[in-house]
Short mmCIF file of C-alpha atoms and ligand atoms in Angstrom, two decimals:
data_model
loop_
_atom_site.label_atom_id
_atom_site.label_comp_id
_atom_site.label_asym_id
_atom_site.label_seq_id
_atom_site.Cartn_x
_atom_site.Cartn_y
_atom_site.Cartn_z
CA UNK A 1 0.00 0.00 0.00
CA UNK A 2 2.97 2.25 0.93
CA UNK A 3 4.43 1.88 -2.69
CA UNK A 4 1.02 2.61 -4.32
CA UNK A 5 0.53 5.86 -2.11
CA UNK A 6 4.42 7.04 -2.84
CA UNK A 7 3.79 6.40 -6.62
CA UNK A 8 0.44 8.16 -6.49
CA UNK A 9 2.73 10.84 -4.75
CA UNK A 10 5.39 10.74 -7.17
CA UNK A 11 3.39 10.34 -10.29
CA UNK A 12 0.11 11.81 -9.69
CA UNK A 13 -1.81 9.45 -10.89
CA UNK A 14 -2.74 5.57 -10.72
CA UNK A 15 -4.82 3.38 -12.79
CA UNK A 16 -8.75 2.53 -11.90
CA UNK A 17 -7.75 -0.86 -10.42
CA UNK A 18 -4.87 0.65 -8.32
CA UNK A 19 -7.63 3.68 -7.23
CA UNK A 20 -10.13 0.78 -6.34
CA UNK A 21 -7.58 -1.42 -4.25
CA UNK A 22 -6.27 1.61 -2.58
CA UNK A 23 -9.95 2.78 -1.44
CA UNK A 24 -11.12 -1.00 -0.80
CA UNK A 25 -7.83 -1.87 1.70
CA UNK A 26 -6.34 1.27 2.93
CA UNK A 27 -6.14 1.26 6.69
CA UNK A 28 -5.58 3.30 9.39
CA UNK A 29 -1.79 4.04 9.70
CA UNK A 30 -1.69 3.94 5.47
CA UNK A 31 -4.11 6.26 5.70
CA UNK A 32 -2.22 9.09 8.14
CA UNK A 33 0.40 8.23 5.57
CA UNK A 34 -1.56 9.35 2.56
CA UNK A 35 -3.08 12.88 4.62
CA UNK A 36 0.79 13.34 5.34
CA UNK A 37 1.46 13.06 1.68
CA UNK A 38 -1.37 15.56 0.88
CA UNK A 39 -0.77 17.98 3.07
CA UNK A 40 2.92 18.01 1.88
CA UNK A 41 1.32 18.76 -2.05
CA UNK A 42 -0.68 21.00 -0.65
CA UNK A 43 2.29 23.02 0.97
CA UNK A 44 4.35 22.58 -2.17
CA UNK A 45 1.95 24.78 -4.35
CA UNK A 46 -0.25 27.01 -2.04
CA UNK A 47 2.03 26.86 1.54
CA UNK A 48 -0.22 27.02 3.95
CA UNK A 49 -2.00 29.25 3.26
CA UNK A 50 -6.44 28.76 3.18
CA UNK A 51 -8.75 31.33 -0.04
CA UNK A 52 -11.78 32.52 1.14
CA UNK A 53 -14.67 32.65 -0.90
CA UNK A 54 -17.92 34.96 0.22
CA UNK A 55 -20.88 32.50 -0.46
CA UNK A 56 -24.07 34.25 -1.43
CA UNK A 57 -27.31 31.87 -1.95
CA UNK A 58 -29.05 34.00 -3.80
CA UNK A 59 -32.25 31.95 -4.98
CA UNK A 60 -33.79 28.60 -3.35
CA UNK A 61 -36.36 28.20 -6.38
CA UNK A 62 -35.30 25.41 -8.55
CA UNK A 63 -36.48 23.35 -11.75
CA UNK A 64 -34.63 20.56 -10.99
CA UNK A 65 -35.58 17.51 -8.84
CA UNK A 66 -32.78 15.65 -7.73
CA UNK A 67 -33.57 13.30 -5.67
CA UNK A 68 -30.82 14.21 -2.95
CA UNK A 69 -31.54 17.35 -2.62
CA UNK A 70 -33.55 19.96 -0.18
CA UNK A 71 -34.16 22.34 -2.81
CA UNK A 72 -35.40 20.19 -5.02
CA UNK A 73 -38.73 21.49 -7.01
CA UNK A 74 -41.20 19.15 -5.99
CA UNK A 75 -40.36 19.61 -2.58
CA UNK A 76 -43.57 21.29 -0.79
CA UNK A 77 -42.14 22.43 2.40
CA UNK A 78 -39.54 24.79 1.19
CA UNK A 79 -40.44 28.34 1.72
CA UNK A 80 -38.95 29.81 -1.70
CA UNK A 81 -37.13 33.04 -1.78
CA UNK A 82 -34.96 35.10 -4.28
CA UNK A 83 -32.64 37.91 -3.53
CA UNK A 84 -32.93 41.32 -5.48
CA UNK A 85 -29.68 42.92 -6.99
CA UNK A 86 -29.71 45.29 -4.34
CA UNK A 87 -29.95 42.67 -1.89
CA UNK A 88 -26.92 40.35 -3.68
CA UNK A 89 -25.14 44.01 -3.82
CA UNK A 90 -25.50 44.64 -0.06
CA UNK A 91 -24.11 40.55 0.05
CA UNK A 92 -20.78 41.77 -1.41
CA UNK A 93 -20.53 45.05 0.62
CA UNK A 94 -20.61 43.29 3.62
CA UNK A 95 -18.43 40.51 1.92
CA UNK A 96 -15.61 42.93 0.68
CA UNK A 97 -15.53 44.73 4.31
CA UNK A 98 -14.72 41.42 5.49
CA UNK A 99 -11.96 41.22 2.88
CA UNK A 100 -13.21 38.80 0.67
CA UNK A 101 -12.12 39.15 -2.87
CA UNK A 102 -14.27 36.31 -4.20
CA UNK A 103 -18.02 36.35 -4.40
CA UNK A 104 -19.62 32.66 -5.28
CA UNK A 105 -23.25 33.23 -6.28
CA UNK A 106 -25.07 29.87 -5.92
CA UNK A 107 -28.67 29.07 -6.24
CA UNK A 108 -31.27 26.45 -7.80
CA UNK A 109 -31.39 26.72 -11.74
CA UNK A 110 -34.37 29.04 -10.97
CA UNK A 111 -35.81 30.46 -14.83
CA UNK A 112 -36.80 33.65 -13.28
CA UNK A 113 -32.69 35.20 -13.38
CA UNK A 114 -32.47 35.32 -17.39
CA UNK A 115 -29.24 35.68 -19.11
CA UNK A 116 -29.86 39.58 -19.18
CA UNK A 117 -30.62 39.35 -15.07
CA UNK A 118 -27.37 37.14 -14.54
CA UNK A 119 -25.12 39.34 -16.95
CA UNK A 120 -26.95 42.54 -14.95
CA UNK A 121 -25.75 41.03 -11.54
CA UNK A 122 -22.56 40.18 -12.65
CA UNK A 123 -21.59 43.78 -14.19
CA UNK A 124 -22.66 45.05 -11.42
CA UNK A 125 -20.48 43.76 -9.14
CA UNK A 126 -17.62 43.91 -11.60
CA UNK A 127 -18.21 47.96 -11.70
CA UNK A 128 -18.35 48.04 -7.98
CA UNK A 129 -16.05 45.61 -6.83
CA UNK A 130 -13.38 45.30 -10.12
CA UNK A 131 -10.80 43.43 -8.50
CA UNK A 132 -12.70 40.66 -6.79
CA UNK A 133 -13.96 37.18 -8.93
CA UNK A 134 -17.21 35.92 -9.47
CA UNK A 135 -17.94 32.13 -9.37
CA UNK A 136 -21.15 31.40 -10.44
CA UNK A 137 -22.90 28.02 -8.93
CA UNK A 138 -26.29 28.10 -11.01
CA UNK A 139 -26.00 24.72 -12.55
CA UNK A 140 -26.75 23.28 -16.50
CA UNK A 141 -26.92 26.25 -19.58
CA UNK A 142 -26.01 26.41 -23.17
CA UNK A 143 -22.83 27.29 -23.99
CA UNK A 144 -24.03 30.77 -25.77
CA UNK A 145 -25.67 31.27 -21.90
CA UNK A 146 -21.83 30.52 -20.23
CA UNK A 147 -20.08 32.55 -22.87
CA UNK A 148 -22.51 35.69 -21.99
CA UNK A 149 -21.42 35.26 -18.69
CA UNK A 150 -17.90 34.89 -19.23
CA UNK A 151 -18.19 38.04 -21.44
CA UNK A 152 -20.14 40.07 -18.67
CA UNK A 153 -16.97 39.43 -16.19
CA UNK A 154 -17.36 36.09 -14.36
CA UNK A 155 -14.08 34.33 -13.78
CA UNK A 156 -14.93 30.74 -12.48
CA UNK A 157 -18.07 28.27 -12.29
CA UNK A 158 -18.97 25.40 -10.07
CA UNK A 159 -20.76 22.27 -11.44
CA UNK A 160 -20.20 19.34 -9.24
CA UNK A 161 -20.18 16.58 -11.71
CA UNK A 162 -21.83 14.39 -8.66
CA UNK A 163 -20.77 11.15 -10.06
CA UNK A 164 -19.20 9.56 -13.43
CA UNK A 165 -21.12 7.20 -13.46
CA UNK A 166 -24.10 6.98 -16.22
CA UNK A 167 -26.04 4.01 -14.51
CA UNK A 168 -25.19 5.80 -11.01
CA UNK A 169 -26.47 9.28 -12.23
CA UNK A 170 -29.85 7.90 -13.22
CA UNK A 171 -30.52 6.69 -9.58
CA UNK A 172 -29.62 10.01 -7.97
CA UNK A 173 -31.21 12.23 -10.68
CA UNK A 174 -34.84 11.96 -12.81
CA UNK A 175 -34.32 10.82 -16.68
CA UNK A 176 -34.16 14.49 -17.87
CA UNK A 177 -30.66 14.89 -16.39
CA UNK A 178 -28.07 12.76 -17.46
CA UNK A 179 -24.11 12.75 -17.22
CA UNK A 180 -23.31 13.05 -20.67
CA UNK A 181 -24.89 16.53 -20.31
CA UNK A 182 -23.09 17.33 -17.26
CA UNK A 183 -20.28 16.48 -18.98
CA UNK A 184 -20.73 18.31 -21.64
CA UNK A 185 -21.28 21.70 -19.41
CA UNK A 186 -18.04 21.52 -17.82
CA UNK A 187 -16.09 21.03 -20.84
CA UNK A 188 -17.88 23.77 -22.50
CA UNK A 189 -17.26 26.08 -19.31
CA UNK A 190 -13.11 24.77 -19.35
CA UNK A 191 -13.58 25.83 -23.08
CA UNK A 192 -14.88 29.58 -23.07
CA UNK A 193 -12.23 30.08 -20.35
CA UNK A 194 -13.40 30.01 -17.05
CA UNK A 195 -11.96 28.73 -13.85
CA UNK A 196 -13.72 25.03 -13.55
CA UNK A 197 -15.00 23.27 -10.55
CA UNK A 198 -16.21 19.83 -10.54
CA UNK A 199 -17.28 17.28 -7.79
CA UNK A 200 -19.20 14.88 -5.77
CA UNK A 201 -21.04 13.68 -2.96
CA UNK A 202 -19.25 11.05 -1.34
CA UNK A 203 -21.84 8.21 0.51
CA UNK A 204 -24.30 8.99 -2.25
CA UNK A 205 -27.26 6.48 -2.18
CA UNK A 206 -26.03 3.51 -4.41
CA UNK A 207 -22.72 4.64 -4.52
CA UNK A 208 -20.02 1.57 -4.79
CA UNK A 209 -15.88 2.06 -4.55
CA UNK A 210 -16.15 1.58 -8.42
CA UNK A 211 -18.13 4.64 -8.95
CA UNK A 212 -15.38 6.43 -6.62
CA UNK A 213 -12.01 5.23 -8.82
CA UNK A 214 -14.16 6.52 -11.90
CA UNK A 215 -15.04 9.93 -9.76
CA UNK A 216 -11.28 10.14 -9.32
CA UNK A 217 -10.35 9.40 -12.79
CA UNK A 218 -13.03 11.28 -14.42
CA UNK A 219 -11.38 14.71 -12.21
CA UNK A 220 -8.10 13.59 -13.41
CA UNK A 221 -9.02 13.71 -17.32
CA UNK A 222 -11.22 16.81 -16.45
CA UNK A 223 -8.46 18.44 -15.02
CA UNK A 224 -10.78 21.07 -13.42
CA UNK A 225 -9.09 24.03 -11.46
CA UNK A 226 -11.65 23.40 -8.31
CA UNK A 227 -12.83 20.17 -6.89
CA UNK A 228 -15.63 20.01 -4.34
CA UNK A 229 -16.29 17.50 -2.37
CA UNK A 230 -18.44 16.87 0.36
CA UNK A 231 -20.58 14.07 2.44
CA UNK A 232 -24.10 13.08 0.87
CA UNK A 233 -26.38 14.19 3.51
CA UNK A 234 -29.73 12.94 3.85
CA UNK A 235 -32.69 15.99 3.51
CA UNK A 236 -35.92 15.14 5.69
CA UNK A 237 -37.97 16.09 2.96
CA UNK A 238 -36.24 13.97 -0.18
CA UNK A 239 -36.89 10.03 -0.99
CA UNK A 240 -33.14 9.76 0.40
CA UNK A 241 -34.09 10.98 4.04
CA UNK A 242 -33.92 7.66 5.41
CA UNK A 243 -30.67 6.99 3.65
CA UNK A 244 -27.26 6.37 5.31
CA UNK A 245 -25.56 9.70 5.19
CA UNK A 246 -21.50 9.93 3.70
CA UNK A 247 -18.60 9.62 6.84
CA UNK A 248 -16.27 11.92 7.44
CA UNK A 249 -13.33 9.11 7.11
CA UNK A 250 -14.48 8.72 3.73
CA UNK A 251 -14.71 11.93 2.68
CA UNK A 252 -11.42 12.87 3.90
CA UNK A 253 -9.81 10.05 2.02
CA UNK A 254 -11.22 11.23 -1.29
CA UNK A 255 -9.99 15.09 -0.85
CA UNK A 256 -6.40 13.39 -0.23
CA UNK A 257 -6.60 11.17 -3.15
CA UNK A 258 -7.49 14.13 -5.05
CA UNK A 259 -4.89 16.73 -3.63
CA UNK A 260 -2.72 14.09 -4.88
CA UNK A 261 -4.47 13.23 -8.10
CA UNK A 262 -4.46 17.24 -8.54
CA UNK A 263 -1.65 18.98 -7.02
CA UNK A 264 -2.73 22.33 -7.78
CA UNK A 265 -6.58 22.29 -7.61
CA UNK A 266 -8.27 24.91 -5.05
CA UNK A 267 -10.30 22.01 -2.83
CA UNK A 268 -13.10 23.55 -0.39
CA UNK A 269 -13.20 22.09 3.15
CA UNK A 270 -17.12 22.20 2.58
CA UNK A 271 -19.69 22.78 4.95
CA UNK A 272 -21.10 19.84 4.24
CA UNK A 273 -18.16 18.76 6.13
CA UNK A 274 -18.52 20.40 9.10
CA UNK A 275 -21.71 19.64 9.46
CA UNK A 276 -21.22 16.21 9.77
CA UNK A 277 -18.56 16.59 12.22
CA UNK A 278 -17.47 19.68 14.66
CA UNK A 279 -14.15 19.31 13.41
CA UNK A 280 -14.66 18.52 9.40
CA UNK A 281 -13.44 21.04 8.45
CA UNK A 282 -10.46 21.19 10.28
CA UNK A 283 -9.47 17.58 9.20
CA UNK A 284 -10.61 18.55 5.41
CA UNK A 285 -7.75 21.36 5.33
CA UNK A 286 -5.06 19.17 6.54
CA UNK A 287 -6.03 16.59 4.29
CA UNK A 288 -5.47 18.97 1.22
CA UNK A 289 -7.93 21.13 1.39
CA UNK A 290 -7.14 24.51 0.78
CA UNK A 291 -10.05 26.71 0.77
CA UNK A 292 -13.53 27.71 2.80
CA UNK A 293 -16.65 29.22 2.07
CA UNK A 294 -17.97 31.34 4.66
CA UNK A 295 -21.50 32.29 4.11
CA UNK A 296 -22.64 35.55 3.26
CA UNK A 297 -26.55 35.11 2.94
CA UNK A 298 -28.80 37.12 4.95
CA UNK A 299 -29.38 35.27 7.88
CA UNK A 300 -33.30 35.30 7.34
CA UNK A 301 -33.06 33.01 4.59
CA UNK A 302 -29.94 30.74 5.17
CA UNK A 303 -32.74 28.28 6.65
CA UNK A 304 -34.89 28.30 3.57
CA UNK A 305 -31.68 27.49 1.35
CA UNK A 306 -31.46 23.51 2.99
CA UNK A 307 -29.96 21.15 0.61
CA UNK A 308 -29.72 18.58 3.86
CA UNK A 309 -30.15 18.72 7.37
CA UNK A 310 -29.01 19.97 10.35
CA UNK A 311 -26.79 22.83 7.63
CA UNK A 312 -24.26 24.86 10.12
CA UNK A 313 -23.73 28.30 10.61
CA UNK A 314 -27.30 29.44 9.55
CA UNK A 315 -27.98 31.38 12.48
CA UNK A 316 -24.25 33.43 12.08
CA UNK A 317 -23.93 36.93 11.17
CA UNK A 318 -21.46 37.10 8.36
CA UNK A 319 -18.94 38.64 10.37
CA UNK A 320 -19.19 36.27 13.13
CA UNK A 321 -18.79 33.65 10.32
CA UNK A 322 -15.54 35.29 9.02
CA UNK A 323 -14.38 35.50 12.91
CA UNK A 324 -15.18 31.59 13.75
CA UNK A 325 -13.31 30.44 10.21
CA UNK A 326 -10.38 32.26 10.70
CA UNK A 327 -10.36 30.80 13.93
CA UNK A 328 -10.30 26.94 12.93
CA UNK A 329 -8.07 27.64 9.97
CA UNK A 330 -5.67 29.11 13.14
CA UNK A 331 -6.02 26.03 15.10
CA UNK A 332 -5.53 23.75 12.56
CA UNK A 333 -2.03 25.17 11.68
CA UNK A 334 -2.78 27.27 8.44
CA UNK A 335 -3.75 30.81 7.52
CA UNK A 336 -6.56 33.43 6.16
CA UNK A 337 -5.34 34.59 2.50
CA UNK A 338 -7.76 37.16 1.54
CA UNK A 339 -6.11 37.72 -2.37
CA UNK A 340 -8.08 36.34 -5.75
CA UNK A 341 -6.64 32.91 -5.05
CA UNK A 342 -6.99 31.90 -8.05
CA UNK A 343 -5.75 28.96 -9.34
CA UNK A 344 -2.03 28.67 -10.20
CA UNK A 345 -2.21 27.98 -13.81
CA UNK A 346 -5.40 30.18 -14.88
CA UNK A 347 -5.20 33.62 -16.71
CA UNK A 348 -8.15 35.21 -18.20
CA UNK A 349 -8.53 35.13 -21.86
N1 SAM B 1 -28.01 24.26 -8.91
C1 SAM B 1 -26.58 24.28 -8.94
C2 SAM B 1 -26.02 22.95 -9.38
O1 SAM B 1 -26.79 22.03 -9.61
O2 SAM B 1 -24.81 22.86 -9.54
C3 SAM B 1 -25.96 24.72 -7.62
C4 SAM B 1 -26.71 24.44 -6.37
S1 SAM B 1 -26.67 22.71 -5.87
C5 SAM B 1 -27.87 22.73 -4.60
C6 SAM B 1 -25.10 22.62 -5.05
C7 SAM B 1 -24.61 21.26 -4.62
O3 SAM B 1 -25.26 20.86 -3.42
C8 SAM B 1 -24.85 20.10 -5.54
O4 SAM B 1 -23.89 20.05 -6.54
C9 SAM B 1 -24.82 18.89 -4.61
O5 SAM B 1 -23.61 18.16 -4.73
C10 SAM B 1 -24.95 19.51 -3.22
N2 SAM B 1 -26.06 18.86 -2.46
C11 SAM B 1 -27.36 18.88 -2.76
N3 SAM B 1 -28.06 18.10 -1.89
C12 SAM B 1 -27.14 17.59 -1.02
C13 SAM B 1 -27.24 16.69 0.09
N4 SAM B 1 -28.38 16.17 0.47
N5 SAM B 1 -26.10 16.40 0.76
C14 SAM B 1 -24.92 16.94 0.39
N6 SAM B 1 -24.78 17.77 -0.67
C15 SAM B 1 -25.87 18.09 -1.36
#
């Protein structure tokens, strides 16, 4: 095991039956071994030094009915709310006093923000706040719908893949949404230019260590510059609330393998993470991670934005949430970087 993690080290990469071993026999002490190894990637590239991102959720409304998640359309007991431009606006004043220099706008694929509303919001933080990136989080659009974005200003976009699997897809998603398509969205977004993230739930419902080499490899060929990762959680209100929810050992594992599979990749310790476990995100920085999210949403409607239960930090003022961070990034041996942090290899075309 020792010579597969050192040549994963080495090499930065392994095959799909090498990935599938590793995952199946790891154990504890190989495992330290492999964090070690990540962290030591991690410090090679980006020291040790943790990006913040300002999250804004700006709409809960959603077409989309995944089965995993809380915001999912056909779920009833969600009380819906979108935020005006003013309201996003205020979002990044409060955000940029903070010294954030990254504002990630994330919200259900919700038809009411157009392409003109979405170019409006994004120019008008660009005019406002011109040195600071926008990622946008708002899930599956044409390409002509990216490339307006890209055009208005936005720098980077978030689409967790959520599994490479085709067979594993259809039993998380309905049979409108499909891989390939996912697919196809992140290679058009790597294509127009923008900063790419990809991802997964790890403990998904159905989920096998097969479908986890092939998340691996799948990153690896993607080559995105962001990787999210986080624990499936299950949402009281979803077909997967009685579901088993992803463990923090196993989450952890995957952001090492993919530190190492991805040596420069910007890798959120999620909240998803900490939610799961006081200290997730703690353990998800030393493991590779290398940046957090602190959330900037008004506090009245953090509740209403509930992809799974029990969400922390809803109740938190954004300042106290940029206080408490900084704190844990402290503790766990690493420090607040408030530039761009963006990744390594990326310059705007
Ligand atoms: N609509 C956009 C999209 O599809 O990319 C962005 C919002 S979506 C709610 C953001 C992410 O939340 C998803 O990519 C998914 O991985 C995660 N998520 C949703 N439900 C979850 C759950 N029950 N547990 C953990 N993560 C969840």
């Amino acid at each position: 095991m020792r010579e597969l993690i050192d040549k994963l080290y080495k090499n930065n990469t392994l095959t799909e039956e090498e990935l599938r071993y590793l995952i199946k026999n790891i154990d504890e002490e190989e495992k330290k071994y492999l964090i070690e190894k990540a962290n030591e990637t991690r410090h090679r590239y980006y020291s040790n030094k943790v990006f913040m991102r300002g999250l804004i959720e700006f709409t809960n409304y959603c077409k989309n009915d995944c089965y995993y998640c809380g915001i999912r359309r056909s779920n009833k007991n969600v009380e819906r709310y979108r935020l005006s431009l003013e309201e996003i606006l205020n979002c990044c004043e409060i955000g940029y006093n903070l010294g954030y220099k990254t504002f990630v706008l994330q919200g259900g694929e919700d038809g009411y923000y157009t392409d003109d509303k979405i170019v409006e919001i994004i120019k008008a933080i660009k005019e406002k706040y011109p040195h600071c990136a926008i990622t946008l989080s708002i899930g599956e659009k044409s390409y002509e719908s990216y490339k307006k974005y890209f055009e208005a200003g936005a720098d980077r976009y978030l689409l967790r893949h959520e599994t490479a699997d085709e067979i594993h897809y259809s039993k998380l998603h309905p049979k409108e949404l499909s891989f390939s398509e996912r697919e196809e969205c992140l290679y058009n977004l790597k294509e127009i230019g923008f900063q790419v993230g990809a991802g997964f739930m790890v403990g998904s419902p159905y989920q096998t260590v097969e479908n986890l080499a092939k998340d691996l490899l799948f990153l690896k060929k993607l080559d995105p510059h962001m990787v999210g990762i986080g624990p499936f959680i299950p949402q009281k209100d979803t077909k997967f609330k009685d579901e088993t929810g992803g463990t923090l050992e196993a989450t952890i594992l995957m952001i090492a393998l993919t530190r190492l599979l991805l040596p420069k990749a910007l890798i959120p310790a999620t909240t998803a993470l900490g939610t799961i476990n006081p200290l997730g995100r703690e353990k998800g920085l030393r493991a590779g991670g290398n940046v957090v999210m602190p959330n900037l949403s008004p506090t009245n409607v953090r509740e209403k934005y509930s992809l799974y239960d029990n969400k922390i930090c809803t109740g938190d003022e954004a300042a106290e949430c940029r206080k408490c961070i900084e704190g844990r990034i402290n503790n766990a041996g690493f420090e607040v970087e408030l530039s761009r942090g963006d990744n390594l290899e990326w310059r705007r075309k």
